[in-house]
XYZ file of C-alpha atoms in Angstrom:
545
model
C 137.470 75.136 75.706
C 139.130 72.151 77.067
C 138.889 69.001 75.546
C 139.031 65.623 77.630
C 139.628 62.108 76.387
C 137.921 59.664 78.664
C 139.218 56.412 78.447
C 136.538 53.788 79.591
C 133.560 56.302 79.310
C 131.575 53.108 79.002
C 132.265 52.145 82.347
C 130.606 52.630 85.680
C 132.650 55.440 86.767
C 134.309 56.977 83.185
C 130.460 57.372 82.125
C 129.880 59.491 85.451
C 132.868 61.595 84.744
C 131.926 62.070 81.023
C 128.578 63.347 82.313
C 130.069 65.519 84.750
C 132.811 67.074 82.290
C 130.147 67.963 79.574
C 127.611 69.372 82.286
C 130.247 71.660 83.366
C 131.183 72.778 79.445
C 133.873 70.453 78.696
C 134.374 69.072 75.438
C 134.499 65.357 76.018
C 135.903 62.445 73.587
C 135.165 58.999 74.162
C 137.815 56.261 73.651
C 137.383 52.572 73.537
C 139.574 49.209 72.507
C 137.752 49.486 69.182
C 135.979 51.882 67.112
C 132.644 49.969 66.986
C 132.833 49.860 70.686
C 133.567 53.739 71.127
C 131.029 54.626 68.660
C 128.235 52.617 70.798
C 129.545 54.173 73.928
C 129.363 57.465 72.465
C 125.663 57.039 70.969
C 124.358 55.885 74.316
C 125.988 58.699 76.278
C 124.709 61.106 73.710
C 121.189 59.640 73.767
C 121.045 60.090 77.500
C 122.302 63.363 77.723
C 121.210 64.950 74.640
C 124.769 66.002 73.247
C 127.083 64.878 70.830
C 130.015 62.944 71.643
C 133.054 62.115 69.047
C 134.866 58.690 69.742
C 138.224 57.023 68.880
C 139.553 53.760 69.184
C 142.585 53.621 71.619
C 144.144 50.568 73.455
C 145.665 51.641 76.496
C 148.140 48.743 76.259
C 149.548 49.926 73.138
C 148.876 53.591 73.116
C 151.399 56.075 71.288
C 151.960 59.963 71.793
C 151.117 60.619 67.981
C 147.925 58.742 68.938
C 146.828 60.650 71.785
C 147.830 64.218 69.934
C 145.874 63.073 67.109
C 142.651 63.252 69.379
C 142.895 66.750 69.724
C 142.417 66.328 73.441
C 144.293 68.858 75.976
C 143.796 66.166 79.003
C 143.645 62.380 79.292
C 141.529 60.723 81.545
C 141.865 56.901 82.175
C 139.210 55.686 84.040
C 139.519 52.146 82.244
C 141.616 49.784 84.617
C 142.222 47.248 86.380
C 145.420 49.015 87.215
C 146.808 46.175 89.542
C 150.131 44.880 88.044
C 149.948 47.377 85.146
C 152.642 49.971 83.706
C 151.450 53.426 83.286
C 151.478 53.043 79.531
C 149.131 55.680 78.934
C 150.317 58.155 81.280
C 153.729 57.820 79.645
C 152.319 58.507 76.334
C 150.227 61.445 77.607
C 153.228 63.201 79.100
C 155.453 62.423 75.954
C 152.529 63.846 73.751
C 152.739 67.062 76.270
C 148.997 66.477 77.406
C 147.666 66.492 81.023
C 146.632 63.063 82.590
C 144.676 61.795 85.265
C 143.368 58.449 86.233
C 141.068 56.624 88.968
C 143.662 54.010 89.750
C 143.333 52.384 93.210
C 145.987 50.015 92.812
C 148.785 50.459 95.302
C 151.983 49.573 93.687
C 150.663 51.638 90.646
C 149.938 54.685 92.321
C 152.563 54.747 95.031
C 154.980 54.124 92.202
C 153.702 57.062 89.959
C 156.162 59.280 91.267
C 158.917 57.728 88.852
C 157.195 59.947 85.990
C 157.461 63.328 87.829
C 160.840 64.382 86.082
C 159.166 63.447 82.896
C 156.054 65.602 83.719
C 158.007 68.564 84.912
C 160.162 68.601 81.659
C 156.959 68.534 79.710
C 155.340 71.158 81.592
C 152.280 68.755 82.171
C 150.252 67.784 85.406
C 150.336 63.792 86.021
C 147.876 62.433 88.643
C 146.956 58.756 89.747
C 144.449 57.840 92.030
C 141.823 60.710 91.590
C 139.186 58.808 93.371
C 137.639 57.925 96.558
C 141.245 56.401 97.469
C 143.293 58.062 97.828
C 142.481 61.483 96.498
C 138.896 61.804 98.978
C 140.363 59.773 101.769
C 143.350 62.203 102.039
C 141.231 65.157 101.536
C 139.273 64.612 104.432
C 142.162 63.267 106.483
C 143.736 66.675 105.940
C 140.846 68.726 106.789
C 140.159 66.279 109.985
C 143.788 66.369 111.374
C 144.359 70.158 110.444
C 146.183 71.632 113.737
C 146.761 68.452 115.584
C 149.651 67.798 117.750
C 149.817 64.378 117.402
C 147.916 61.648 115.111
C 147.609 58.266 116.763
C 145.717 56.185 114.195
C 143.955 56.900 111.135
C 141.317 54.946 109.183
C 139.099 54.869 106.219
C 136.305 52.502 105.140
C 133.972 52.121 102.022
C 130.600 50.353 101.877
C 128.864 50.704 98.670
C 125.137 49.909 98.205
C 123.758 46.523 97.589
C 122.907 47.379 93.936
C 125.810 49.250 92.895
C 127.145 48.415 89.624
C 130.231 46.107 89.788
C 132.193 45.905 86.612
C 134.597 42.854 86.206
C 137.706 45.020 86.391
C 136.735 45.749 89.774
C 136.177 42.452 90.662
C 139.371 41.375 89.251
C 141.097 43.887 91.237
C 139.434 42.794 94.545
C 140.586 39.153 93.884
C 143.856 40.052 92.906
C 144.740 40.592 96.631
C 141.900 38.815 98.624
C 143.415 36.262 101.160
C 147.091 37.255 100.247
C 149.524 39.220 102.406
C 148.758 42.941 102.683
C 151.391 45.096 104.394
C 149.686 47.005 107.120
C 150.851 49.509 109.707
C 149.348 48.395 112.768
C 150.836 48.363 116.400
C 153.319 51.305 115.618
C 155.146 48.698 113.130
C 155.036 47.518 109.731
C 153.339 44.063 109.339
C 151.484 41.722 107.171
C 147.762 40.814 107.340
C 145.590 38.813 104.647
C 143.490 40.704 102.351
C 140.190 40.867 103.427
C 140.691 39.712 106.925
C 139.209 40.871 110.008
C 135.489 41.600 110.437
C 134.991 45.154 111.951
C 131.734 46.703 112.508
C 131.507 50.226 111.616
C 128.897 52.651 112.054
C 128.060 54.765 108.848
C 125.456 56.807 110.409
C 122.314 56.887 108.184
C 123.477 53.766 106.361
C 123.651 51.522 109.838
C 126.503 49.540 111.190
C 128.228 47.395 108.778
C 130.905 44.785 108.535
C 134.113 45.701 106.714
C 137.458 44.525 106.262
C 141.232 45.006 105.352
C 141.424 46.495 101.811
C 144.483 46.657 99.524
C 144.488 50.518 98.505
C 147.403 53.176 98.012
C 145.999 54.638 101.203
C 147.885 51.713 103.670
C 151.062 53.603 102.311
C 150.315 57.225 101.787
C 148.245 57.486 105.372
C 151.488 56.460 107.271
C 153.778 58.857 105.067
C 151.391 61.774 104.831
C 150.265 61.710 108.721
C 152.650 59.783 110.581
C 150.487 58.083 112.926
C 151.987 56.664 115.985
C 150.102 53.351 115.982
C 147.847 52.427 113.000
C 146.802 53.098 109.446
C 144.032 51.140 108.075
C 141.597 50.948 104.810
C 138.660 48.881 105.190
C 135.967 47.961 102.632
C 132.635 46.022 102.962
C 129.991 44.512 100.744
C 126.292 44.703 101.076
C 124.294 42.780 102.331
C 126.318 41.138 105.147
C 126.008 37.669 103.742
C 127.766 38.874 100.609
C 130.792 40.386 102.734
C 130.713 37.126 104.554
C 131.240 35.065 101.685
C 134.143 37.285 100.471
C 135.754 36.786 103.995
C 135.535 32.816 103.739
C 136.543 32.828 100.133
C 139.511 34.733 101.549
C 139.748 32.227 104.281
C 140.023 29.611 101.572
C 142.813 31.447 99.344
C 144.806 31.321 102.697
C 144.454 27.837 103.416
C 144.565 26.393 99.834
C 146.742 28.910 98.257
C 144.961 29.401 94.945
C 144.332 32.507 92.406
C 140.624 33.524 92.608
C 141.091 36.075 89.833
C 139.819 33.406 87.155
C 136.684 33.339 89.717
C 135.848 36.948 88.841
C 132.998 36.405 86.058
C 130.880 33.700 88.243
C 131.517 35.570 91.352
C 130.260 38.663 89.712
C 126.938 36.751 89.031
C 126.737 35.979 92.368
C 127.005 39.635 93.472
C 123.859 40.258 91.155
C 122.044 37.821 93.144
C 122.842 39.365 96.530
C 121.611 42.818 94.921
C 117.775 42.089 95.683
C 118.519 42.492 99.406
C 120.445 44.828 101.544
C 120.684 48.395 101.752
C 121.338 50.198 98.383
C 122.905 53.357 100.492
C 126.529 53.785 99.637
C 128.532 54.934 102.482
C 132.427 55.953 103.243
C 133.834 56.823 106.610
C 136.951 58.396 107.662
C 138.188 58.627 111.180
C 141.271 59.931 113.150
C 142.547 59.781 116.556
C 145.058 61.715 118.473
C 145.756 65.116 120.005
C 144.552 68.496 118.843
C 146.236 71.997 119.019
C 145.516 72.133 122.885
C 147.025 68.773 123.498
C 143.703 67.266 124.478
C 142.514 63.183 123.509
C 140.324 63.725 120.420
C 138.644 61.892 117.727
C 137.128 63.164 114.293
C 134.874 60.995 112.185
C 133.717 62.081 108.812
C 130.957 60.139 107.080
C 129.704 60.152 103.341
C 125.992 58.828 102.794
C 124.813 58.249 99.098
C 121.000 57.713 98.228
C 120.309 54.726 96.577
C 121.565 54.622 92.507
C 123.695 57.493 93.695
C 126.985 56.079 95.237
C 128.715 54.862 91.639
C 129.327 58.715 91.159
C 131.495 59.363 94.065
C 134.660 58.073 92.714
C 134.452 59.915 89.529
C 133.904 63.261 91.735
C 137.719 63.918 92.933
C 138.753 63.117 88.972
C 136.348 66.240 87.976
C 137.447 68.437 90.659
C 141.052 68.070 89.748
C 140.369 68.276 85.979
C 138.768 71.767 86.711
C 141.811 72.785 88.788
C 144.238 71.683 85.935
C 142.075 73.339 83.317
C 142.088 76.507 85.476
C 146.140 76.442 85.957
C 145.987 75.643 89.562
C 147.904 72.610 89.980
C 151.740 72.678 89.177
C 153.375 70.185 86.564
C 154.736 67.002 87.737
C 153.518 63.411 88.345
C 152.503 62.373 91.814
C 149.205 60.700 93.428
C 146.651 62.839 93.608
C 146.819 63.654 97.606
C 147.316 66.897 99.130
C 146.053 68.867 95.888
C 142.445 69.163 96.506
C 140.949 70.604 99.615
C 137.430 68.644 100.907
C 135.518 71.546 99.791
C 136.529 71.100 96.523
C 135.074 67.616 96.200
C 132.393 68.099 98.258
C 131.011 71.158 96.155
C 130.837 68.402 93.408
C 128.759 66.263 95.929
C 126.362 68.798 96.368
C 125.108 68.367 93.076
C 124.237 64.929 93.416
C 122.343 65.052 96.809
C 125.180 62.933 98.661
C 125.347 64.159 102.515
C 128.390 64.388 104.459
C 128.835 65.170 108.326
C 131.799 65.636 110.591
C 131.536 64.670 113.988
C 134.466 65.896 116.266
C 134.603 65.107 120.221
C 136.818 64.510 122.861
C 139.131 61.263 122.300
C 139.019 60.331 126.012
C 136.499 57.822 127.928
C 136.555 60.230 131.255
C 136.274 63.210 129.455
C 133.240 62.355 127.477
C 131.550 60.787 130.547
C 132.225 63.658 132.844
C 132.015 66.565 130.532
C 133.510 69.972 131.521
C 134.398 69.250 135.248
C 136.921 66.751 133.730
C 139.113 69.643 132.776
C 139.031 70.902 136.665
C 140.897 67.629 137.775
C 144.598 68.060 138.314
C 146.866 67.857 135.634
C 148.119 64.151 136.485
C 144.768 62.682 136.670
C 143.979 64.095 133.057
C 146.879 62.988 131.539
C 146.665 59.303 132.794
C 143.130 59.157 131.653
C 143.653 61.585 128.293
C 146.566 59.780 126.899
C 145.461 58.240 123.601
C 146.785 55.241 122.025
C 149.330 52.984 124.279
C 150.995 54.314 127.477
C 152.718 52.580 130.039
C 152.757 53.776 133.492
C 154.818 52.767 136.529
C 155.225 53.141 140.305
C 154.928 51.455 143.622
C 152.068 50.539 145.750
C 151.003 49.035 148.979
C 148.134 46.040 149.005
C 146.190 44.410 151.299
C 144.620 41.178 150.448
C 141.528 39.324 150.882
C 139.773 39.544 154.566
C 138.966 35.897 154.507
C 139.184 32.448 152.938
C 136.222 32.942 151.113
C 137.102 36.410 149.390
C 140.649 35.116 148.673
C 139.089 32.325 146.345
C 136.890 35.472 144.362
C 140.202 37.765 144.585
C 142.464 34.743 143.119
C 139.990 34.426 140.075
C 140.184 38.047 139.118
C 143.754 38.376 139.755
C 143.798 40.559 142.637
C 146.964 40.889 144.689
C 147.785 39.620 148.120
C 149.113 41.582 151.021
C 152.371 43.383 150.059
C 154.352 46.529 151.234
C 156.037 48.708 148.563
C 155.542 46.463 145.474
C 156.232 47.373 141.968
C 153.398 48.460 139.913
C 152.861 48.620 136.066
C 149.890 49.728 134.409
C 149.754 49.641 130.380
C 146.492 51.289 128.959
C 145.590 50.872 125.321
C 142.803 53.403 124.484
C 141.168 54.235 120.875
C 138.614 56.781 121.878
C 135.881 53.691 122.357
C 137.231 51.968 124.952
C 140.506 51.691 127.067
C 142.139 48.425 127.939
C 143.998 48.545 131.502
C 146.546 45.922 131.870
C 147.689 46.221 135.582
C 150.703 44.035 137.256
C 151.016 44.667 141.009
C 153.543 42.858 142.957
C 153.725 40.195 140.474
C 149.858 39.805 140.383
C 148.155 40.580 136.656
C 144.566 41.618 135.964
C 142.890 43.515 133.505
C 139.734 45.411 132.748
C 138.115 47.215 129.815
C 136.395 50.694 130.137
C 133.754 51.647 127.680
C 130.310 53.339 126.990
C 130.894 56.618 128.454
C 127.445 58.095 128.877
C 126.316 61.711 130.379
C 126.736 61.923 134.131
C 130.041 60.577 134.446
C 128.714 57.034 133.686
C 131.083 54.230 131.983
C 131.205 50.284 131.998
C 134.238 48.437 133.437
C 134.596 44.728 132.483
C 136.517 42.190 134.386
C 135.967 39.155 132.404
C 132.423 37.907 131.810
C 131.761 40.824 135.010
C 130.712 44.105 134.076
C 130.464 47.191 136.443
C 128.214 49.992 135.936
C 130.553 52.810 137.287
C 129.661 56.746 137.968
C 132.735 59.193 138.085
C 132.686 62.065 140.048
C 134.994 64.997 140.305
C 135.172 66.504 144.020
C 138.019 68.546 145.451
C 140.659 67.496 143.454
C 139.639 63.876 143.614
C 137.908 61.501 140.964
C 135.777 59.410 143.043
C 134.343 55.945 141.667
C 131.039 54.708 142.599
C 129.549 51.226 141.559
C 125.735 51.662 140.415
C 125.075 48.066 139.183
C 126.578 45.059 137.646
C 126.146 42.271 134.995
C 127.243 39.054 133.788
C 127.628 39.239 129.802
C 124.245 40.930 129.008
C 122.420 39.931 132.468
C 122.043 42.210 134.971
C 122.292 41.017 138.627
C 120.861 42.188 141.808
C 121.951 45.494 142.909
C 122.069 44.621 146.650
C 124.668 42.052 145.965
C 126.864 44.216 143.738
C 130.595 44.671 144.816
C 131.222 47.880 146.655
C 134.209 49.935 146.278
C 135.805 52.767 148.016
C 137.896 54.227 145.080
C 139.546 57.664 144.334
C 142.219 59.164 142.168
C 144.334 62.160 143.407
C 147.711 63.925 143.093
C 150.200 63.702 145.928
C 152.922 66.530 147.026
C 155.452 65.519 144.152
C 152.508 65.675 141.633
C 151.924 62.190 140.840
C 148.942 60.254 140.248
C 147.512 58.540 143.173
C 145.270 55.644 143.532
C 143.388 54.196 146.637
C 140.850 51.253 145.695
C 139.371 49.049 148.068
C 136.902 46.385 146.361
C 134.571 44.389 148.816
C 131.693 41.925 148.041
C 128.460 41.657 150.399
C 128.465 38.729 152.504
C 132.096 38.015 151.499
C 134.066 41.184 152.602
C 137.183 42.882 151.297
C 138.561 41.650 148.177
C 141.487 43.693 147.862
C 142.983 47.421 148.748
C 145.814 49.041 146.853
C 147.173 52.580 147.159
C 150.002 53.643 145.355
C 151.198 56.063 142.869
C 152.215 56.097 138.711
C 154.329 57.903 136.410
C 154.823 57.599 133.030
C 157.485 55.927 131.386
C 156.573 55.459 127.946
């Protein structure tokens, strides 16, 4: 029988791990900073589970190999934290003692620097794993599953949003405050840059848990996502608080930290108390979302989203489940000796198998990543390759070519055309179109003969329906493949959310085709009732980047 020493078993996550280990037949030893506290934790767990726990006094700051050997454990599980700014003292002691080691660290430097212990772990013949938690173990296992067989990854993202009444320990609060409002290194726009921690107010759909605000979070995944999956454009890890006012307050505190450059960590205790006041409102469902966007094995744009929903009161068990799964794998001899972050070692099914016991619900959705493909459906694949390529290229792409343009048909139409940025009459002028597609929308930035204008395509719906926004004006379009052409028709328009009379909607004669050289060809004419032609431009494009 394998004996596991659980350091921090009295905490939110350590207690869940101890319970899971006991249920699965492991012997558990509870460790705390002093003997009285360790015995109290052991007694509390024993009363709740109806089983006896032994206990020892250990201080992770001064623990020695001999002290670990004396416990009789074969695996050391450090659930204590915080790991931000800490040295891997316990891991070193465990390796020197010849014991396996796992932890729940989510500190970026701690986890990403853990491999410096690899040589020692291999020499000792033991396994030492860091980050056996929701991040990075679970998030990476999900992405391994989602992107399996893909030919290109453009962007990856993970987001966590605990329930409003999820217990929050002091060490967790201190960890968050250690990077809130401070520079966080992140891979975005195809390069490494810095952004403030907890910046951005992203709105993400967590399915049954609803749409929630999340912001940039400092975790090991910011490095591991980039190094393991090599996304072309972006790798993000986001986190949120429930209810929404609590999240906005954390965002505002980050803004104050940036403005006045103070250390918010001393505020951990009062902020922990404040979070308790928020717990009476908001959803108590915990949630996690992991998404990837790129090209599948057939070269088609694809996006995949995995979601986890935790019933009220169950969410806090989630971070302990990867640790439980990997301890089982170590005990079974399925993990090779060495020290590393806990990524690429567990399959998603290994962790999901533990989730099922607790009523945690997961779902995976995979769909076409191109707006045109989702709107048009199967008929999109019948279009010529050049048309498919332009609309299905994920991420950022740049296309160049030539065009001939006809400007507005009269002075009044010219005023309207100038507001939008439509070109005037020109022959054989240069064209550049840059497209930024993220699966939810495509931003088209056009420059035709020195005239620049922009539109945003979004909201693909069945029947070929999409929306295209030019500034405050949004056109409702229907896309129809016909005889190798893709035809565009305006079916409605609005200003912001306000619909406008259809009889006054702009008219368009627009189609896309392919010329004899296999190039993408566009032919666009836009007119307005009572005004006349605003612009017509026809030309070709080829991809340059």
